[in-house]
Amino acid sequence: MPHSTQRKPDRRRERTHAAIVSAAERLFFEQGVARTTTDDIAALAGVSVGSIYAHFNDKHTLFVSLVDRAFSLNERYIVNRTWAVSPLKRLMNTGEAYLRFAEEETAAFYLTTMRVREPSESPAILGMEANMTERMGRIARQIGSDVAAAIEAGEIEPVPVETALMYLWGSWAGVISMHLRVDEFHAEHFNVRESLALGATVLTRGLGGTPPPSREPVARAA
């Protein structure tokens, strides 16, 4: 019986790669790219610095690899929605998916929002910036398409699509970031979903549409 020519996976190399990626993701998340060194990553991963260079050209290449993975995860969450439902429901699903992405892949969530805080002429970093812009643009166009479809379906009042998109993306990111804080401004889990639902309610009424009921003026002290 002929032997298979397929190579067996190198388990040791895979474990080393996974350890490096895990350590780098944690350190980039906790202290940023500029303050993280390859020595730091090697120490946390329990490998030699040479092992890192056996897998990645340098720290920046490793960072770019993690950002690419983070965006792939983000897209997997965002794209995995029910297209059979109404455009408005898809928008609400997107907000929920973005929250789940942040909760389940917190380090990746931050990596999609990070920028390198140090000057760099690294081709890998420059290419990453262009790639991030392109991928974020695809997500934005998808959300904008749902906003336009919701307007056409009469589910929300006619508003500028770009304005609605900016409001949605900004409110999602802001509310979720509050949820992930570890200080006194941390938002509890139930408050996050209530806030996202409120955002959907505001959108259904139209941005800049019907104002909330007026309250009785508060009497000023004499």
PDB file of C-alpha atoms in Angstrom:
ATOM      1  CA  MET A   1       0.000   0.000   0.000  1.00  0.00           C
ATOM      2  CA  PRO A   2       1.575   3.334  -1.038  1.00  0.00           C
ATOM      3  CA  HIS A   3       2.575   5.714   1.713  1.00  0.00           C
ATOM      4  CA  SER A   4       0.773   9.061   1.888  1.00  0.00           C
ATOM      5  CA  THR A   5       2.915  11.988   0.769  1.00  0.00           C
ATOM      6  CA  GLN A   6       0.955  14.384   2.960  1.00  0.00           C
ATOM      7  CA  ARG A   7       3.121  15.913   5.673  1.00  0.00           C
ATOM      8  CA  LYS A   8       2.151  15.363   9.274  1.00  0.00           C
ATOM      9  CA  PRO A   9       1.538  18.607  11.149  1.00  0.00           C
ATOM     10  CA  ASP A  10       4.422  19.770  13.317  1.00  0.00           C
ATOM     11  CA  ARG A  11       2.635  19.856  16.666  1.00  0.00           C
ATOM     12  CA  ARG A  12       5.562  21.402  18.492  1.00  0.00           C
ATOM     13  CA  ARG A  13       5.822  24.232  15.978  1.00  0.00           C
ATOM     14  CA  GLU A  14       2.062  24.776  16.161  1.00  0.00           C
ATOM     15  CA  ARG A  15       2.178  24.975  19.966  1.00  0.00           C
ATOM     16  CA  THR A  16       5.063  27.449  19.826  1.00  0.00           C
ATOM     17  CA  HIS A  17       3.220  29.582  17.284  1.00  0.00           C
ATOM     18  CA  ALA A  18       0.058  29.542  19.399  1.00  0.00           C
ATOM     19  CA  ALA A  19       1.991  30.503  22.530  1.00  0.00           C
ATOM     20  CA  ILE A  20       3.653  33.437  20.745  1.00  0.00           C
ATOM     21  CA  VAL A  21       0.354  34.680  19.321  1.00  0.00           C
ATOM     22  CA  SER A  22      -1.421  34.378  22.677  1.00  0.00           C
ATOM     23  CA  ALA A  23       1.343  36.209  24.537  1.00  0.00           C
ATOM     24  CA  ALA A  24       1.619  38.973  21.951  1.00  0.00           C
ATOM     25  CA  GLU A  25      -2.141  39.486  21.842  1.00  0.00           C
ATOM     26  CA  ARG A  26      -2.265  39.837  25.624  1.00  0.00           C
ATOM     27  CA  LEU A  27       0.686  42.228  25.793  1.00  0.00           C
ATOM     28  CA  PHE A  28      -0.463  44.406  22.890  1.00  0.00           C
ATOM     29  CA  PHE A  29      -3.872  44.555  24.567  1.00  0.00           C
ATOM     30  CA  GLU A  30      -2.527  45.397  28.024  1.00  0.00           C
ATOM     31  CA  GLN A  31       0.342  47.768  27.256  1.00  0.00           C
ATOM     32  CA  GLY A  32       0.187  48.656  23.566  1.00  0.00           C
ATOM     33  CA  VAL A  33       2.544  48.002  20.702  1.00  0.00           C
ATOM     34  CA  ALA A  34       5.148  50.652  21.464  1.00  0.00           C
ATOM     35  CA  ARG A  35       5.860  49.395  25.000  1.00  0.00           C
ATOM     36  CA  THR A  36       5.895  45.717  24.074  1.00  0.00           C
ATOM     37  CA  THR A  37       9.239  44.165  23.147  1.00  0.00           C
ATOM     38  CA  THR A  38      10.067  40.815  21.619  1.00  0.00           C
ATOM     39  CA  ASP A  39      11.766  39.970  24.927  1.00  0.00           C
ATOM     40  CA  ASP A  40       8.458  40.580  26.714  1.00  0.00           C
ATOM     41  CA  ILE A  41       6.603  38.335  24.285  1.00  0.00           C
ATOM     42  CA  ALA A  42       9.204  35.578  24.513  1.00  0.00           C
ATOM     43  CA  ALA A  43       9.175  35.646  28.326  1.00  0.00           C
ATOM     44  CA  LEU A  44       5.388  35.416  28.550  1.00  0.00           C
ATOM     45  CA  ALA A  45       5.182  32.742  25.846  1.00  0.00           C
ATOM     46  CA  GLY A  46       7.957  30.695  27.463  1.00  0.00           C
ATOM     47  CA  VAL A  47      10.005  30.579  24.276  1.00  0.00           C
ATOM     48  CA  SER A  48      13.265  32.079  23.064  1.00  0.00           C
ATOM     49  CA  VAL A  49      13.415  35.335  21.128  1.00  0.00           C
ATOM     50  CA  GLY A  50      14.827  33.304  18.255  1.00  0.00           C
ATOM     51  CA  SER A  51      11.627  31.267  18.180  1.00  0.00           C
ATOM     52  CA  ILE A  52       9.652  34.440  17.564  1.00  0.00           C
ATOM     53  CA  TYR A  53      11.866  35.323  14.601  1.00  0.00           C
ATOM     54  CA  ALA A  54      11.434  31.784  13.285  1.00  0.00           C
ATOM     55  CA  HIS A  55       7.714  32.511  12.950  1.00  0.00           C
ATOM     56  CA  PHE A  56       7.593  36.266  12.300  1.00  0.00           C
ATOM     57  CA  ASN A  57       9.997  38.764  10.743  1.00  0.00           C
ATOM     58  CA  ASP A  58       9.699  41.205  13.648  1.00  0.00           C
ATOM     59  CA  LYS A  59       7.317  42.625  16.249  1.00  0.00           C
ATOM     60  CA  HIS A  60       5.451  44.660  13.670  1.00  0.00           C
ATOM     61  CA  THR A  61       4.851  41.652  11.439  1.00  0.00           C
ATOM     62  CA  LEU A  62       3.475  39.786  14.440  1.00  0.00           C
ATOM     63  CA  PHE A  63       1.199  42.713  15.275  1.00  0.00           C
ATOM     64  CA  VAL A  64      -0.056  42.883  11.699  1.00  0.00           C
ATOM     65  CA  SER A  65      -0.816  39.154  11.787  1.00  0.00           C
ATOM     66  CA  LEU A  66      -2.872  39.617  14.942  1.00  0.00           C
ATOM     67  CA  VAL A  67      -4.766  42.584  13.501  1.00  0.00           C
ATOM     68  CA  ASP A  68      -5.560  40.575  10.378  1.00  0.00           C
ATOM     69  CA  ARG A  69      -6.882  37.735  12.544  1.00  0.00           C
ATOM     70  CA  ALA A  70      -8.905  40.206  14.632  1.00  0.00           C
ATOM     71  CA  PHE A  71     -10.568  41.681  11.550  1.00  0.00           C
ATOM     72  CA  SER A  72     -11.366  38.204  10.247  1.00  0.00           C
ATOM     73  CA  LEU A  73     -13.081  37.400  13.548  1.00  0.00           C
ATOM     74  CA  ASN A  74     -14.935  40.710  13.474  1.00  0.00           C
ATOM     75  CA  GLU A  75     -16.169  40.074   9.946  1.00  0.00           C
ATOM     76  CA  ARG A  76     -17.244  36.556  10.911  1.00  0.00           C
ATOM     77  CA  TYR A  77     -19.443  37.949  13.678  1.00  0.00           C
ATOM     78  CA  ILE A  78     -20.834  40.853  11.668  1.00  0.00           C
ATOM     79  CA  VAL A  79     -21.518  38.960   8.450  1.00  0.00           C
ATOM     80  CA  ASN A  80     -23.126  36.027  10.259  1.00  0.00           C
ATOM     81  CA  ARG A  81     -26.585  37.591  10.381  1.00  0.00           C
ATOM     82  CA  THR A  82     -30.053  36.524   9.253  1.00  0.00           C
ATOM     83  CA  TRP A  83     -30.616  38.060   5.849  1.00  0.00           C
ATOM     84  CA  ALA A  84     -34.224  36.864   5.713  1.00  0.00           C
ATOM     85  CA  VAL A  85     -35.259  39.384   8.376  1.00  0.00           C
ATOM     86  CA  SER A  86     -36.069  43.033   7.770  1.00  0.00           C
ATOM     87  CA  PRO A  87     -33.295  45.603   7.183  1.00  0.00           C
ATOM     88  CA  LEU A  88     -33.984  47.182  10.584  1.00  0.00           C
ATOM     89  CA  LYS A  89     -33.692  43.809  12.297  1.00  0.00           C
ATOM     90  CA  ARG A  90     -30.392  43.243  10.489  1.00  0.00           C
ATOM     91  CA  LEU A  91     -29.123  46.518  11.905  1.00  0.00           C
ATOM     92  CA  MET A  92     -30.139  45.448  15.401  1.00  0.00           C
ATOM     93  CA  ASN A  93     -28.491  42.062  14.806  1.00  0.00           C
ATOM     94  CA  THR A  94     -25.287  43.848  13.778  1.00  0.00           C
ATOM     95  CA  GLY A  95     -25.185  45.772  17.044  1.00  0.00           C
ATOM     96  CA  GLU A  96     -25.744  42.551  18.988  1.00  0.00           C
ATOM     97  CA  ALA A  97     -23.065  40.756  16.944  1.00  0.00           C
ATOM     98  CA  TYR A  98     -20.588  43.581  17.578  1.00  0.00           C
ATOM     99  CA  LEU A  99     -21.253  43.283  21.307  1.00  0.00           C
ATOM    100  CA  ARG A 100     -20.741  39.508  21.259  1.00  0.00           C
ATOM    101  CA  PHE A 101     -17.493  39.989  19.346  1.00  0.00           C
ATOM    102  CA  ALA A 102     -16.269  42.418  22.016  1.00  0.00           C
ATOM    103  CA  GLU A 103     -17.320  40.147  24.873  1.00  0.00           C
ATOM    104  CA  GLU A 104     -16.015  36.882  23.453  1.00  0.00           C
ATOM    105  CA  GLU A 105     -12.918  38.213  21.670  1.00  0.00           C
ATOM    106  CA  THR A 106     -12.042  41.263  23.764  1.00  0.00           C
ATOM    107  CA  ALA A 107      -8.373  41.465  22.792  1.00  0.00           C
ATOM    108  CA  ALA A 108      -9.303  41.134  19.111  1.00  0.00           C
ATOM    109  CA  PHE A 109     -11.937  43.866  19.529  1.00  0.00           C
ATOM    110  CA  TYR A 110      -9.293  46.249  20.817  1.00  0.00           C
ATOM    111  CA  LEU A 111      -6.856  45.260  18.091  1.00  0.00           C
ATOM    112  CA  THR A 112      -9.391  46.337  15.445  1.00  0.00           C
ATOM    113  CA  THR A 113      -9.492  49.785  17.037  1.00  0.00           C
ATOM    114  CA  MET A 114      -5.786  50.213  17.833  1.00  0.00           C
ATOM    115  CA  ARG A 115      -3.287  52.221  15.882  1.00  0.00           C
ATOM    116  CA  VAL A 116       0.463  51.957  16.289  1.00  0.00           C
ATOM    117  CA  ARG A 117       1.485  54.720  18.697  1.00  0.00           C
ATOM    118  CA  GLU A 118       5.059  54.901  17.495  1.00  0.00           C
ATOM    119  CA  PRO A 119       6.535  56.244  14.244  1.00  0.00           C
ATOM    120  CA  SER A 120       7.122  53.424  11.822  1.00  0.00           C
ATOM    121  CA  GLU A 121       8.222  53.076   8.253  1.00  0.00           C
ATOM    122  CA  SER A 122       7.672  49.323   8.377  1.00  0.00           C
ATOM    123  CA  PRO A 123       6.108  48.149   5.094  1.00  0.00           C
ATOM    124  CA  ALA A 124       4.054  45.706   7.169  1.00  0.00           C
ATOM    125  CA  ILE A 125       2.549  48.519   9.263  1.00  0.00           C
ATOM    126  CA  LEU A 126       1.915  50.765   6.273  1.00  0.00           C
ATOM    127  CA  GLY A 127       0.238  47.902   4.455  1.00  0.00           C
ATOM    128  CA  MET A 128      -1.824  47.114   7.540  1.00  0.00           C
ATOM    129  CA  GLU A 129      -3.159  50.667   7.689  1.00  0.00           C
ATOM    130  CA  ALA A 130      -4.365  50.434   4.099  1.00  0.00           C
ATOM    131  CA  ASN A 131      -5.841  46.986   4.723  1.00  0.00           C
ATOM    132  CA  MET A 132      -7.685  48.191   7.851  1.00  0.00           C
ATOM    133  CA  THR A 133      -9.184  51.092   5.939  1.00  0.00           C
ATOM    134  CA  GLU A 134     -10.385  48.790   3.177  1.00  0.00           C
ATOM    135  CA  ARG A 135     -11.906  46.229   5.543  1.00  0.00           C
ATOM    136  CA  MET A 136     -13.581  48.834   7.729  1.00  0.00           C
ATOM    137  CA  GLY A 137     -14.954  50.374   4.561  1.00  0.00           C
ATOM    138  CA  ARG A 138     -16.564  47.063   3.571  1.00  0.00           C
ATOM    139  CA  ILE A 139     -18.258  46.768   6.955  1.00  0.00           C
ATOM    140  CA  ALA A 140     -19.419  50.382   6.769  1.00  0.00           C
ATOM    141  CA  ARG A 141     -20.880  49.854   3.304  1.00  0.00           C
ATOM    142  CA  GLN A 142     -22.761  46.794   4.540  1.00  0.00           C
ATOM    143  CA  ILE A 143     -24.288  48.718   7.443  1.00  0.00           C
ATOM    144  CA  GLY A 144     -25.027  51.682   5.195  1.00  0.00           C
ATOM    145  CA  SER A 145     -26.782  49.371   2.751  1.00  0.00           C
ATOM    146  CA  ASP A 146     -29.048  48.132   5.546  1.00  0.00           C
ATOM    147  CA  VAL A 147     -29.791  51.713   6.623  1.00  0.00           C
ATOM    148  CA  ALA A 148     -30.754  52.623   3.057  1.00  0.00           C
ATOM    149  CA  ALA A 149     -32.922  49.499   2.754  1.00  0.00           C
ATOM    150  CA  ALA A 150     -34.641  50.267   6.069  1.00  0.00           C
ATOM    151  CA  ILE A 151     -35.429  53.788   4.848  1.00  0.00           C
ATOM    152  CA  GLU A 152     -36.778  52.443   1.556  1.00  0.00           C
ATOM    153  CA  ALA A 153     -38.916  49.898   3.437  1.00  0.00           C
ATOM    154  CA  GLY A 154     -40.366  52.649   5.613  1.00  0.00           C
ATOM    155  CA  GLU A 155     -38.934  51.147   8.790  1.00  0.00           C
ATOM    156  CA  ILE A 156     -37.115  54.338   9.707  1.00  0.00           C
ATOM    157  CA  GLU A 157     -37.638  57.943   8.746  1.00  0.00           C
ATOM    158  CA  PRO A 158     -35.656  59.281   5.781  1.00  0.00           C
ATOM    159  CA  VAL A 159     -32.319  60.480   7.122  1.00  0.00           C
ATOM    160  CA  PRO A 160     -28.905  60.906   5.499  1.00  0.00           C
ATOM    161  CA  VAL A 161     -27.406  57.413   5.344  1.00  0.00           C
ATOM    162  CA  GLU A 162     -23.949  58.671   6.294  1.00  0.00           C
ATOM    163  CA  THR A 163     -25.377  60.383   9.397  1.00  0.00           C
ATOM    164  CA  ALA A 164     -27.213  57.250  10.511  1.00  0.00           C
ATOM    165  CA  LEU A 165     -24.128  55.137   9.865  1.00  0.00           C
ATOM    166  CA  MET A 166     -21.914  57.443  11.934  1.00  0.00           C
ATOM    167  CA  TYR A 167     -24.462  57.471  14.755  1.00  0.00           C
ATOM    168  CA  LEU A 168     -24.847  53.700  14.817  1.00  0.00           C
ATOM    169  CA  TRP A 169     -21.159  52.874  14.624  1.00  0.00           C
ATOM    170  CA  GLY A 170     -20.239  55.537  17.155  1.00  0.00           C
ATOM    171  CA  SER A 171     -22.947  54.519  19.614  1.00  0.00           C
ATOM    172  CA  TRP A 172     -22.130  50.811  19.321  1.00  0.00           C
ATOM    173  CA  ALA A 173     -18.419  51.373  19.855  1.00  0.00           C
ATOM    174  CA  GLY A 174     -19.008  53.866  22.676  1.00  0.00           C
ATOM    175  CA  VAL A 175     -21.476  51.740  24.613  1.00  0.00           C
ATOM    176  CA  ILE A 176     -19.403  48.583  24.200  1.00  0.00           C
ATOM    177  CA  SER A 177     -16.221  50.382  25.269  1.00  0.00           C
ATOM    178  CA  MET A 178     -18.014  51.539  28.431  1.00  0.00           C
ATOM    179  CA  HIS A 179     -18.991  47.942  29.077  1.00  0.00           C
ATOM    180  CA  LEU A 180     -15.360  46.818  28.800  1.00  0.00           C
ATOM    181  CA  ARG A 181     -14.000  49.449  31.176  1.00  0.00           C
ATOM    182  CA  VAL A 182     -12.649  48.233  34.507  1.00  0.00           C
ATOM    183  CA  ASP A 183     -13.156  51.428  36.521  1.00  0.00           C
ATOM    184  CA  GLU A 184     -16.228  53.100  38.073  1.00  0.00           C
ATOM    185  CA  PHE A 185     -17.539  53.966  34.598  1.00  0.00           C
ATOM    186  CA  HIS A 186     -17.992  50.283  33.733  1.00  0.00           C
ATOM    187  CA  ALA A 187     -21.459  49.553  32.323  1.00  0.00           C
ATOM    188  CA  GLU A 188     -23.100  46.361  33.538  1.00  0.00           C
ATOM    189  CA  HIS A 189     -24.083  43.677  31.024  1.00  0.00           C
ATOM    190  CA  PHE A 190     -27.836  44.392  31.081  1.00  0.00           C
ATOM    191  CA  ASN A 191     -27.270  48.128  30.677  1.00  0.00           C
ATOM    192  CA  VAL A 192     -25.283  47.514  27.517  1.00  0.00           C
ATOM    193  CA  ARG A 193     -28.085  45.668  25.764  1.00  0.00           C
ATOM    194  CA  GLU A 194     -30.642  48.184  26.987  1.00  0.00           C
ATOM    195  CA  SER A 195     -28.498  50.974  25.567  1.00  0.00           C
ATOM    196  CA  LEU A 196     -28.131  49.208  22.211  1.00  0.00           C
ATOM    197  CA  ALA A 197     -31.904  48.667  22.114  1.00  0.00           C
ATOM    198  CA  LEU A 198     -32.431  52.350  22.894  1.00  0.00           C
ATOM    199  CA  GLY A 199     -30.199  53.235  19.975  1.00  0.00           C
ATOM    200  CA  ALA A 200     -32.386  51.128  17.684  1.00  0.00           C
ATOM    201  CA  THR A 201     -35.483  52.860  19.047  1.00  0.00           C
ATOM    202  CA  VAL A 202     -33.990  56.271  18.384  1.00  0.00           C
ATOM    203  CA  LEU A 203     -33.156  55.192  14.851  1.00  0.00           C
ATOM    204  CA  THR A 204     -36.673  53.922  14.162  1.00  0.00           C
ATOM    205  CA  ARG A 205     -38.027  57.332  15.106  1.00  0.00           C
ATOM    206  CA  GLY A 206     -35.574  58.960  12.759  1.00  0.00           C
ATOM    207  CA  LEU A 207     -32.432  60.855  13.606  1.00  0.00           C
ATOM    208  CA  GLY A 208     -33.472  64.395  14.309  1.00  0.00           C
ATOM    209  CA  GLY A 209     -37.108  63.309  14.078  1.00  0.00           C
ATOM    210  CA  THR A 210     -39.855  63.540  16.659  1.00  0.00           C
ATOM    211  CA  PRO A 211     -38.379  64.952  19.853  1.00  0.00           C
ATOM    212  CA  PRO A 212     -39.110  63.277  23.189  1.00  0.00           C
ATOM    213  CA  PRO A 213     -42.100  64.587  25.186  1.00  0.00           C
ATOM    214  CA  SER A 214     -41.314  67.898  26.784  1.00  0.00           C
ATOM    215  CA  ARG A 215     -40.971  68.025  30.542  1.00  0.00           C
ATOM    216  CA  GLU A 216     -42.366  70.600  32.884  1.00  0.00           C
ATOM    217  CA  PRO A 217     -39.773  73.323  33.463  1.00  0.00           C
ATOM    218  CA  VAL A 218     -37.991  73.081  36.746  1.00  0.00           C
ATOM    219  CA  ALA A 219     -38.793  76.031  38.990  1.00  0.00           C
ATOM    220  CA  ARG A 220     -35.748  78.115  39.723  1.00  0.00           C
ATOM    221  CA  ALA A 221     -34.904  79.014  43.273  1.00  0.00           C
ATOM    222  CA  ALA A 222     -35.871  82.540  44.142  1.00  0.00           C
TER     223      ALA A 222
END
